[in-house]
XYZ file of C-alpha atoms in Angstrom:
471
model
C -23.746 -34.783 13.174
C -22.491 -33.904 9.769
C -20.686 -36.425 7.369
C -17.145 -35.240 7.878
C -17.104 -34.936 12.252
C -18.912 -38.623 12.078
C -16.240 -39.842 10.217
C -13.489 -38.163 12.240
C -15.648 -39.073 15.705
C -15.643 -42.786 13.850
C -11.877 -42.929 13.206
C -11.223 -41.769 17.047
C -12.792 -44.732 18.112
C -11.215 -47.333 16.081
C -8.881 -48.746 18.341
C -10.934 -48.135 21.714
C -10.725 -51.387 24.208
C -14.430 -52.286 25.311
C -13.560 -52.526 29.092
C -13.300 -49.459 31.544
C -10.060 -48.203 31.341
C -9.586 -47.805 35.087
C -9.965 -51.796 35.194
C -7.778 -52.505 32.526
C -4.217 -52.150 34.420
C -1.516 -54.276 35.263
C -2.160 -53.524 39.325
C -5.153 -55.333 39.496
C -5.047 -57.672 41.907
C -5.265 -61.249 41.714
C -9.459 -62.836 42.609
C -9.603 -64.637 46.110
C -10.877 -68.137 46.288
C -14.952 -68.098 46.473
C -16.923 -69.608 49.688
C -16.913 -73.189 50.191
C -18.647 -74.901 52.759
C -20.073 -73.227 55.838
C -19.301 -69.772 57.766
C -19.877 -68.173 60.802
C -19.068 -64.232 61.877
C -20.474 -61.603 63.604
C -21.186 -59.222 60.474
C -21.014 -60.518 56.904
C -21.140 -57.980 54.298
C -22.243 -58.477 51.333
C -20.912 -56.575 47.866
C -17.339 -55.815 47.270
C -17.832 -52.685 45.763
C -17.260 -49.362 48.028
C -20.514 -49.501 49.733
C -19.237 -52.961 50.792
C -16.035 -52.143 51.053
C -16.379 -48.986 53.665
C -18.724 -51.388 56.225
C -16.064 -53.913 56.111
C -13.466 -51.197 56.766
C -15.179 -49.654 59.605
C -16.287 -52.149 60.987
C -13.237 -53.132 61.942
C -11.970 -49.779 62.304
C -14.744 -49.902 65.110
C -14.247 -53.034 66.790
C -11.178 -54.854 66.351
C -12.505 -57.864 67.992
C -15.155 -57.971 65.639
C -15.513 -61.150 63.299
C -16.131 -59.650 59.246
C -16.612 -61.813 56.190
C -17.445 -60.355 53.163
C -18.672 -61.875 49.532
C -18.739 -60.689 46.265
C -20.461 -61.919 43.248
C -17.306 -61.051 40.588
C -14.161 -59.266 41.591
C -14.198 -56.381 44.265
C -14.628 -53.458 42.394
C -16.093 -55.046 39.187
C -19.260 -53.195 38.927
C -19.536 -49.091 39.065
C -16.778 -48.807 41.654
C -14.658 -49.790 38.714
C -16.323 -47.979 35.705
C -17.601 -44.382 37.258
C -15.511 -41.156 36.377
C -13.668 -41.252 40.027
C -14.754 -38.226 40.825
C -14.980 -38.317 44.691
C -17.539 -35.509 46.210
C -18.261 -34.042 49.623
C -22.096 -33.913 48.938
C -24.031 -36.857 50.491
C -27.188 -35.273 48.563
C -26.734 -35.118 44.790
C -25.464 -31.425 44.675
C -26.463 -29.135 46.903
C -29.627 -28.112 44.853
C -30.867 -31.541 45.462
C -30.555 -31.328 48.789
C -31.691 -27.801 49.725
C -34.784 -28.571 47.729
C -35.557 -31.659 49.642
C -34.267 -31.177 53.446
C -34.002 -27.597 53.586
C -33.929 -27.732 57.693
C -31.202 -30.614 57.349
C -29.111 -29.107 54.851
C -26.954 -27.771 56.850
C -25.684 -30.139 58.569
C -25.589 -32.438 55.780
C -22.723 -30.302 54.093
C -21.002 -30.495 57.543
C -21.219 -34.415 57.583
C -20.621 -34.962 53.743
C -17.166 -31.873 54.231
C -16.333 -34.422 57.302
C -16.811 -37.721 55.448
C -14.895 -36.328 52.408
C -12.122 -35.414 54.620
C -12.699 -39.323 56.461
C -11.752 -40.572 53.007
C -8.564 -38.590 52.513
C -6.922 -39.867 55.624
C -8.321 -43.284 55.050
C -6.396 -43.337 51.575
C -2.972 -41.561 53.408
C -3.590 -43.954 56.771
C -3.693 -47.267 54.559
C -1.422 -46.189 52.093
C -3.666 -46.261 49.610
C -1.993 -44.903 46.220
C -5.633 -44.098 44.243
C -3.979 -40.915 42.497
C -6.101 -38.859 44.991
C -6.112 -35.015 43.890
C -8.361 -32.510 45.553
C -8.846 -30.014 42.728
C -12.475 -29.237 43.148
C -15.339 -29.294 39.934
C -16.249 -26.155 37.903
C -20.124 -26.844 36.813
C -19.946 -25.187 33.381
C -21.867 -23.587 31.620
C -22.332 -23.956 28.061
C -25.853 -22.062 26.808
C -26.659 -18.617 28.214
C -29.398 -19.886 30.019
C -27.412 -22.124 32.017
C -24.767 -19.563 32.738
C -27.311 -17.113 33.962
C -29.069 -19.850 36.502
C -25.410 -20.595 37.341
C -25.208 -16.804 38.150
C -28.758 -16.604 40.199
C -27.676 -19.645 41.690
C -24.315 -18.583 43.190
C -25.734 -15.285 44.529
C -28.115 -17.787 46.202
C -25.952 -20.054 48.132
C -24.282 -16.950 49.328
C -26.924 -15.581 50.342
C -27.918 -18.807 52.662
C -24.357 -18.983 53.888
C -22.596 -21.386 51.548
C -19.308 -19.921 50.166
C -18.160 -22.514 49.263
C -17.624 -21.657 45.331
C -16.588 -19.489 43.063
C -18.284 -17.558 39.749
C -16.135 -17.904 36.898
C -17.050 -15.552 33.905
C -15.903 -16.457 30.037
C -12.774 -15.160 30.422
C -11.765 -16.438 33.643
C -13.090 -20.245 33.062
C -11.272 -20.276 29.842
C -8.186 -19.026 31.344
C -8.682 -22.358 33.391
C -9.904 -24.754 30.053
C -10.444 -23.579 27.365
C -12.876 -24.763 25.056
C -15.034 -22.383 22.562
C -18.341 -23.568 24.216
C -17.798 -22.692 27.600
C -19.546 -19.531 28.818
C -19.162 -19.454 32.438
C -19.082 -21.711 35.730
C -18.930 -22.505 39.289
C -15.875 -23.691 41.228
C -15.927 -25.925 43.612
C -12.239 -25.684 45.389
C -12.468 -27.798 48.338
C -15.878 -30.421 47.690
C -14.771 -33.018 45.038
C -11.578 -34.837 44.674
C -10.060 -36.881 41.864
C -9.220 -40.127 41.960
C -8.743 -43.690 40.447
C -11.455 -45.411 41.112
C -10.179 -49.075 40.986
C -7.105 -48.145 42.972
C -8.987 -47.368 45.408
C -11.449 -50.099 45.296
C -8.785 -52.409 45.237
C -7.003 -50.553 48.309
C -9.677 -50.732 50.490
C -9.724 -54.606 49.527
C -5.921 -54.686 51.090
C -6.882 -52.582 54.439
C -9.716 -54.597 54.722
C -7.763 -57.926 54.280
C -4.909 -56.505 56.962
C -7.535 -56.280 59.212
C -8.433 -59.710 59.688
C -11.793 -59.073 57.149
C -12.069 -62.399 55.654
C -13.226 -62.051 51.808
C -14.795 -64.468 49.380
C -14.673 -63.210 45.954
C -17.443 -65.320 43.421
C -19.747 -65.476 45.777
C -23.167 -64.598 45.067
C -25.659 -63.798 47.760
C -28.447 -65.974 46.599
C -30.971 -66.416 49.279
C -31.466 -64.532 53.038
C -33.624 -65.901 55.875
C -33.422 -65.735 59.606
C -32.402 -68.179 61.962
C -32.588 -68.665 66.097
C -29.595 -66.431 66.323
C -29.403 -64.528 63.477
C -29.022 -64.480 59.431
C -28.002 -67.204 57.277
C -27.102 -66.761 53.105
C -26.973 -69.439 51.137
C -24.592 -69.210 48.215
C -23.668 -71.308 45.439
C -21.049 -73.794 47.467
C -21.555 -72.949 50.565
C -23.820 -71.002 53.825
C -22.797 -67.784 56.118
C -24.336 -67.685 59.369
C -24.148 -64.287 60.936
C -25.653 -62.234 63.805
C -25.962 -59.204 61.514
C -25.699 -58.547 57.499
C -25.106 -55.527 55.763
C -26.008 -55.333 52.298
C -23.975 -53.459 49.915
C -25.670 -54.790 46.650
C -26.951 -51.542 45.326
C -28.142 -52.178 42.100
C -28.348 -55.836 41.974
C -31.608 -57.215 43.034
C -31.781 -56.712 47.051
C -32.166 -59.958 48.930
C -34.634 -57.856 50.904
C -37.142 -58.035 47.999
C -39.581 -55.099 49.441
C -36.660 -52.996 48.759
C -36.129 -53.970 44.952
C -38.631 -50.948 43.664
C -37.099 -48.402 44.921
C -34.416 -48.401 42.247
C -33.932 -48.609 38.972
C -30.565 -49.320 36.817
C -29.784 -46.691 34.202
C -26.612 -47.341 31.955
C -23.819 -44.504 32.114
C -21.227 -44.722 28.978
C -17.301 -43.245 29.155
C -14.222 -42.927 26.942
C -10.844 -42.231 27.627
C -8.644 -40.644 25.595
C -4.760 -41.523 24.708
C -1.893 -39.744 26.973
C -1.989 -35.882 25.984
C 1.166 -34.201 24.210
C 2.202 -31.654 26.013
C 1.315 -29.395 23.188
C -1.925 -31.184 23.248
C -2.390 -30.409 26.839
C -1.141 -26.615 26.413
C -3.710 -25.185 23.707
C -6.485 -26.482 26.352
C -4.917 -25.225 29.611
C -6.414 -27.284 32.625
C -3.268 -26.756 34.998
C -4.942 -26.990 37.917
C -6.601 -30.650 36.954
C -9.983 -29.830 38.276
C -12.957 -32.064 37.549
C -15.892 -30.513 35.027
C -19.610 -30.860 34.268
C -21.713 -29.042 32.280
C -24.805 -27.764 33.341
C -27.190 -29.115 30.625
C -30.023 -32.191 31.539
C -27.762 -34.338 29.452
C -25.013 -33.801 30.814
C -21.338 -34.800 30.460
C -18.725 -35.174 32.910
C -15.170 -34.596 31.935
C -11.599 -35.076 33.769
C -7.722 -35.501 33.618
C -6.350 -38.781 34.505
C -2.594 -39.044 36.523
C -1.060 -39.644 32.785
C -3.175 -36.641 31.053
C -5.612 -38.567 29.173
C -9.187 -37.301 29.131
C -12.064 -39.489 30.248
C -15.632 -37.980 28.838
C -18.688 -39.444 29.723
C -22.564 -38.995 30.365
C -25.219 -37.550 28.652
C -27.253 -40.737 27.203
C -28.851 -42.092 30.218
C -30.295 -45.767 29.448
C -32.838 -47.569 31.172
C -33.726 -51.396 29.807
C -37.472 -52.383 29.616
C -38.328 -54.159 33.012
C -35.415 -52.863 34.883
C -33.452 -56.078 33.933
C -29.424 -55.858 33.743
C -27.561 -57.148 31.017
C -24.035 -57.241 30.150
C -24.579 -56.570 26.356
C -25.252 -52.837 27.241
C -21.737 -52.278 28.750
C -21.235 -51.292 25.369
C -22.923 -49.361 23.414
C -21.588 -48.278 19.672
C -24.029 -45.270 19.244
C -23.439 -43.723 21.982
C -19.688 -44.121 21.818
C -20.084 -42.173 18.655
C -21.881 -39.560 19.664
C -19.814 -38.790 22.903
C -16.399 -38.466 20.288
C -18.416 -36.263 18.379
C -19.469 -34.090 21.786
C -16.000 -34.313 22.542
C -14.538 -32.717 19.837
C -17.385 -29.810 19.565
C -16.341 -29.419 23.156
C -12.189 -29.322 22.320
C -11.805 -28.902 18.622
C -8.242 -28.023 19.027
C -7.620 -32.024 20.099
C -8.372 -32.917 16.525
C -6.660 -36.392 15.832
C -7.318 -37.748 19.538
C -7.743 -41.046 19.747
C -10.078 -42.887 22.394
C -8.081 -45.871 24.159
C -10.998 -47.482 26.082
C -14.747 -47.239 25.753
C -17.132 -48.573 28.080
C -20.592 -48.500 30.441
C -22.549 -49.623 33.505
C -24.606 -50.030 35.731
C -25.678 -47.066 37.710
C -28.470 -47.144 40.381
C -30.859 -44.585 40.657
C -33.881 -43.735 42.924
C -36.488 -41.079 42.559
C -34.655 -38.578 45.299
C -31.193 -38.948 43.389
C -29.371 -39.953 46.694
C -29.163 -42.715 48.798
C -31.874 -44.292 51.171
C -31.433 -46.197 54.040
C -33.462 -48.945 56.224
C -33.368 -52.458 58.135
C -35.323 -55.272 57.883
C -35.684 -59.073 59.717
C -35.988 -57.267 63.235
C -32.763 -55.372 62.868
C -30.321 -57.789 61.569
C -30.060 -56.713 58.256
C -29.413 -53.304 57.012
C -29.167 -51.765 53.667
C -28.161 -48.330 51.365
C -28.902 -47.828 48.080
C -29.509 -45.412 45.436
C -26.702 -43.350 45.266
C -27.234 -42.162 41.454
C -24.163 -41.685 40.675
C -22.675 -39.982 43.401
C -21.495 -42.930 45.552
C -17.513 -42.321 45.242
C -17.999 -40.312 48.066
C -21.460 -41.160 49.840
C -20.904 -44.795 50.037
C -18.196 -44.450 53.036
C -21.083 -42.207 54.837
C -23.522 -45.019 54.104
C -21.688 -47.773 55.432
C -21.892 -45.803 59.125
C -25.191 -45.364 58.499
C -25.511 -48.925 58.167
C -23.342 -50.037 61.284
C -25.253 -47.445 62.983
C -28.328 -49.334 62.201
C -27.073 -52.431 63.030
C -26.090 -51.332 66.504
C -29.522 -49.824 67.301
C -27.999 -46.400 67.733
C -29.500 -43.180 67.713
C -26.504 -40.990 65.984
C -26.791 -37.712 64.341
C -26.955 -40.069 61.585
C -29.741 -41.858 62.221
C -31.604 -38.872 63.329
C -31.335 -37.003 60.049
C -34.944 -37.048 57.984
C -32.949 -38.213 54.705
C -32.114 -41.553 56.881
C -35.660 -41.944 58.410
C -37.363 -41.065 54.620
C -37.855 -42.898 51.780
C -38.125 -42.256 48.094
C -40.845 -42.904 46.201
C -40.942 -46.287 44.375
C -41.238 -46.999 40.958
C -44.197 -48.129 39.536
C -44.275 -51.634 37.768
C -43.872 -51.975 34.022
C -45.002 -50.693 31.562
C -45.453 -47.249 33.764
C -41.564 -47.258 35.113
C -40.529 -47.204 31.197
C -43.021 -44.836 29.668
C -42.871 -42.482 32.815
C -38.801 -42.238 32.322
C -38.864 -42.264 28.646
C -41.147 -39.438 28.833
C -39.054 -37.879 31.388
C -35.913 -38.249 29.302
C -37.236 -36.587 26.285
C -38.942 -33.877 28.435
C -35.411 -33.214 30.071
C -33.766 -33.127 26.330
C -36.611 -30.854 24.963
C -35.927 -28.424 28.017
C -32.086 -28.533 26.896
C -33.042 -27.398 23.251
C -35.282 -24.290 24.456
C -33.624 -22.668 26.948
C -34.072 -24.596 29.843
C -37.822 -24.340 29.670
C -39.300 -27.070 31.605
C -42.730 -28.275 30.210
C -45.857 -29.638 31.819
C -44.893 -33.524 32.594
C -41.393 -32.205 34.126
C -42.980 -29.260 36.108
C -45.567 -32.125 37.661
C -41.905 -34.262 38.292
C -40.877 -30.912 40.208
C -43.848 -30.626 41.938
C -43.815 -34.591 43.406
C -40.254 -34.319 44.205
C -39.505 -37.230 41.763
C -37.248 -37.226 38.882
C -35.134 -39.497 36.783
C -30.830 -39.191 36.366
C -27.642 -40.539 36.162
């Protein structure tokens, strides 16, 4: 970055908060008292983000009768249900390339499920009254280096082709008649598959549906230790115990307390900013009237939206793994990174000049080797678990939670039945292999970004294995 746009991407920053802006509002909801003492209930769920959240809600939504407590280490919605873009997607695979490539004779039906459990999570938000700014405007994957706008091209003719129609090709002209920014080539619109939305809103709504309910919630509460008992599952926690006949574990990428599970994830660190409100004259010289989430198209890529008061959150491209796998609050924020996403930003939108960021912050994302979420049960049945979302699990997380109760029931559903819920992904190996392997993979993917897409030896092997490393 030269002198002068590291000063000016300096100077943007210098009155960002370090907390996620979507946490940072007055609504938040007071915490509920933590767990003291002994518990008993039929299903006791455990994380208070959405994966959490949805089971608790369903649940419910599925039995009435049915006696839920759920426990959460912070605050529901403290983790990446707080801190993620809130953009809410249809796919239940990590983009249909993802998918295609990896259950080509399920893929089909996968779209139908994630189009149905997209559409689940619309009327959930207008049945409970949840008011999460919910806007289904679609994403435009954009292109912003011929290479990428001609696999974007190849790629659309493709899907066609197999029957999805789902999009639309957007040339120069057209995509900057939509935003406009000087590096945008070309891209794909996706009308109908993602929706926008504020991700704490409706974290926090899903706490009041569940709470109206009759869930009973415990936030504070750390899962610390699972075993079985005569008739079921107890957790010990720090003041108290939960006996249940079933648990549900919505931990994602804190340690599991099913410890077999632990390596098939990995965290990676994600890193946002959000912009001030937008003038209107602001808004005008970049268009973007029809609000619709964006992504370019590059390995490092960045993820870009409007919020309800026109401020811009921008976020992605440095994806960081610690050494050993171990989580740490010190890299919610990360100064380097800040400063080279303002200086992306204004590349990307040089007519914004004079922006400033409001917020800056990261977390915790959790990633497996597939990119999407796995599924599985352990102790006999009684405990089930989903994890590994990468990123996507705005929207996947309410599919998972079925998944889960599914499990839990001992049901065969078109659920269970798919190969994506039967499969696993590969683990990671122990240290120091998991951090050379994605360090290696992370400068392959940057490499490939620098010369034209061109994937090299280590990255073609990745391809080969079906194993990979994002965010």
């Amino acid at each position: 970055m030269a002198p002068v746009a590291m000063r000016t991407a300096a100077q943007s920053l210098s009155d960002a908060q370090p907390v996620s802006f979507w946490l940072d509002d007055p609504e938040k909801p007071a915490a509920l008292l933590a767990l003291t003492g002994d518990e008993r209930c039929d299903l006791l769920v455990i994380g208070g983000g959405y994966s959490g959240l949805w089971t608790a809600l369903l649940a419910k939504e599925r039995d009435p009768e049915r006696d839920v407590v759920l426990i959460e280490g912070h605050e529901v919605g403290w983790a990446a249900s707080g801190r993620n873009g809130g953009f809410c997607a249809a796919s239940l695979t990590h983009g249909l390339p993802n998918g295609l490539d990896r259950w080509p004779d399920e893929i089909k039906k996968l779209e139908e499920l994630g189009e149905h459990n997209l559409d689940a999570i619309e009327a959930a938000v207008a049945r409970y009254s949840i008011d999460c700014e919910f806007e289904r405007t679609g994403e435009i994957d954009v292109a912003t280096e011929p290479h990428q706008l001609e696999e974007l091209r190849e790629w659309h003719q493709e899907t066609e082709k197999l029957g999805f129609t789902g999009t639309e090709f957007l040339d120069r002209d057209a995509l900057r008649a939509e935003v406009d920014s000087p590096t945008f080539l070309g891209g794909l619109w996706d009308r109908r598959g993602v929706a926008m939305l504020h991700p704490a809103k409706l974290a926090w709504g899903l706490k009041r549906a569940c709470l109206g309910l009759g869930v009973r919630i415990y936030e504070h509460t750390r899962g610390l230790e699972l075993a079985g008992t005569t008739a079921g599952m107890a957790v010990r926690t720090p003041y108290g115990r939960i006996f249940a006949h079933r648990v549900a574990l919505g931990t994602n990428i804190f340690p599991s307390l099913v410890k077999r599970v632990r390596p098939y994830t990995v965290p990676v660190y994600d890193y946002a900013l959000m912009t001030e409100p937008l003038t209107a004259d602001q808004l005008a010289s970049i268009g973007w009237r029809n609000r619709q989430g964006l992504g370019d198209s590059a390995n490092q890529f960045h993820y870009f939206r409007l919020s309800a008061d026109n401020r811009i959150l921008w976020g992605g491209y440095d994806a960081i793994y610690p050494y050993g796998g171990r989580l740490n609050a010190d890299l919610d924020q990360r100064p380097e990174t800040f400063l080279k996403l303002a200086g992306q930003f204004f590349e990307c939108f040089p007519q914004l000049e004079g922006v400033r960021f409001s917020h800056a912050w990261g977390g915790a994302i959790d990633t497996c080797s597939r990119f999407s979420a796995f599924f599985g049960t352990a102790y006999r049945g009684r405990v089930a678990y989903a994890a590994g979302y990468t990123g996507l699990g705005v929207g996947a997380t309410r599919f998972g939670a079925d998944v889960m109760l599914d499990l839990l029931a001992g049901e065969r559903t078109e659920r269970t039945g798919l190969e994506m819920v039967r499969s696993k992904p590969m683990p990671f190996p122990p240290e120091p292999f998991a951090w050379t392997g994605i360090e290696l993979t992370k400068r392959s993917l940057a490499r490939a970004d620098r010369n034209g897409g061109h994937r090299n030896l280590w990255l073609r092997t990745m391809d080969r294995l079906g194993l990979g490393f994002d965010s």
